[in-house]
Amino acid sequence: MGNEERAKPKFIVLLGAPGAGKGTQAAYLEERLGIPHISSGDLFRENLRNETELGRLARAYMDRGELVPDEVTIAMVKERLAQPDCAGGAILDGFPRTIAQAQALEAILAEKGQRVGIVPYIKVSDEVLLARLAGRWTCRQCEAIYHELFSPPKVAGRCDVCGGELYQRADDTPETQRRRIEVYFQQTTPLIEYYRRQGLLVEIDGEQSVEQVRADLLAAIQQADC
Ligand code: ADP
Ligand code: ADP
Ligand code: ZN
């Protein structure tokens, strides 16, 4: 099975609102499918930590819960996709978030004779999204994701994976959370129809347990045979 899964490049776009569970699931899929998890949010946060020019530019948008401009975001993800570990595919989490980004992704992949194979859309209601974002803790070192109630670490404040310190993201304040969900509905929901029209969208019930969502995702990906 392992070999079969590596046979064709697999580009998977995970869609879902902030808090839907994209990052949580992408971490499992990365291990299971042997293709890298590319999170635009993680790439931005890495730039913030390293105080790069890109990080300085992105900070103001991220702090407000707004999208970073398309040109900047597209250039950053394009560079990441050009790395050799993406030859066999990638799990894209948080990108694309606008139609312009989706079209740019198509062009980037087309240059290499590749394309998006499946777009799982993880559906979660607004109340659940807010509860998830409010209790989210992230590892400062490896970006592993926890929830203080729904998936707590074994030792409070410490990452199970690497022992790193857990923190609450600066953009996980109530006002920013609400703004991010609003921005998602304005700018990212059009992508649901965009990918549905292309026959790539698969809806996944994101209000189930982490394990059940994972099982549904794997089944959809295997069925799509992308
Ligand atoms: P969440 O995990 O809550 O969905 P992310 O970590 O994906 O949030 O994103 C955090 C912030 O990074 C966003 O609010 C936005 O400012 C910026 N960002 C991430 N991905 C994109 C993108 N594809 N386009 C524009 N901005 C983005
Ligand atoms: P996203 O990347 O879509 O913003 P995350 O993966 O960061 O979402 O998940 C948001 C929060 O919800 C985290 O605290 C995570 O532990 C929790 N979470 C993720 N999936 C589930 C689930 N199926 N049930 C309960 N909590 C979940
Ligand atoms: Zn960690």
PDB file of C-alpha atoms and ligand atoms in Angstrom, residues 17-24 132 136 145-147 150-151 206 208-210, ligand 2:
ATOM      1  CA  ALA A  17     -12.804  27.711   8.172  1.00  0.00           C
ATOM      2  CA  PRO A  18     -10.246  28.698  10.829  1.00  0.00           C
ATOM      3  CA  GLY A  19     -10.602  26.073  13.569  1.00  0.00           C
ATOM      4  CA  ALA A  20     -12.114  23.390  11.310  1.00  0.00           C
ATOM      5  CA  GLY A  21      -9.208  21.026  12.006  1.00  0.00           C
ATOM      6  CA  LYS A  22      -7.117  21.389   8.831  1.00  0.00           C
ATOM      7  CA  GLY A  23      -3.776  21.579  10.641  1.00  0.00           C
ATOM      8  CA  THR A  24      -4.645  18.693  12.951  1.00  0.00           C
ATOM      9  CA  ARG A 132     -12.071  25.228  19.030  1.00  0.00           C
ATOM     10  CA  ARG A 136      -6.277  25.973  20.829  1.00  0.00           C
ATOM     11  CA  ILE A 145      -1.803  21.479  17.701  1.00  0.00           C
ATOM     12  CA  TYR A 146      -3.665  20.812  20.956  1.00  0.00           C
ATOM     13  CA  HIS A 147      -6.951  21.789  22.547  1.00  0.00           C
ATOM     14  CA  PHE A 150     -10.740  18.293  23.191  1.00  0.00           C
ATOM     15  CA  SER A 151      -7.141  17.084  22.786  1.00  0.00           C
ATOM     16  CA  GLY A 206     -15.705  18.062  10.681  1.00  0.00           C
ATOM     17  CA  GLN A 208     -16.901  14.242  14.451  1.00  0.00           C
ATOM     18  CA  SER A 209     -13.952  13.066  16.563  1.00  0.00           C
ATOM     19  CA  VAL A 210     -10.435  13.716  15.260  1.00  0.00           C
TER      20      VAL A 210
HETATM   21  P1  ADP B   2      -7.377  24.836  11.472  1.00  0.00           P
HETATM   22  O1  ADP B   2      -5.998  24.441  11.022  1.00  0.00           O
HETATM   23  O2  ADP B   2      -8.424  24.440  10.482  1.00  0.00           O
HETATM   24  O3  ADP B   2      -7.472  26.262  11.886  1.00  0.00           O
HETATM   25  P2  ADP B   2      -6.758  23.260  13.850  1.00  0.00           P
HETATM   26  O4  ADP B   2      -6.283  21.952  13.326  1.00  0.00           O
HETATM   27  O5  ADP B   2      -5.746  24.228  14.345  1.00  0.00           O
HETATM   28  O6  ADP B   2      -7.736  23.971  12.765  1.00  0.00           O
HETATM   29  O7  ADP B   2      -7.826  22.937  15.014  1.00  0.00           O
HETATM   30  C1  ADP B   2      -8.422  23.972  15.792  1.00  0.00           C
HETATM   31  C2  ADP B   2      -8.598  23.490  17.234  1.00  0.00           C
HETATM   32  O8  ADP B   2      -9.595  22.468  17.287  1.00  0.00           O
HETATM   33  C3  ADP B   2      -7.350  22.866  17.866  1.00  0.00           C
HETATM   34  O9  ADP B   2      -7.311  23.230  19.227  1.00  0.00           O
HETATM   35  C4  ADP B   2      -7.543  21.365  17.707  1.00  0.00           C
HETATM   36  O10 ADP B   2      -6.906  20.623  18.755  1.00  0.00           O
HETATM   37  C5  ADP B   2      -9.072  21.243  17.804  1.00  0.00           C
HETATM   38  N1  ADP B   2      -9.633  20.172  16.956  1.00  0.00           N
HETATM   39  C6  ADP B   2      -9.277  19.840  15.690  1.00  0.00           C
HETATM   40  N2  ADP B   2     -10.065  18.839  15.206  1.00  0.00           N
HETATM   41  C7  ADP B   2     -10.951  18.536  16.197  1.00  0.00           C
HETATM   42  C8  ADP B   2     -12.024  17.579  16.310  1.00  0.00           C
HETATM   43  N3  ADP B   2     -12.357  16.759  15.302  1.00  0.00           N
HETATM   44  N4  ADP B   2     -12.714  17.544  17.477  1.00  0.00           N
HETATM   45  C9  ADP B   2     -12.391  18.403  18.491  1.00  0.00           C
HETATM   46  N5  ADP B   2     -11.392  19.307  18.450  1.00  0.00           N
HETATM   47  C10 ADP B   2     -10.673  19.382  17.317  1.00  0.00           C
END
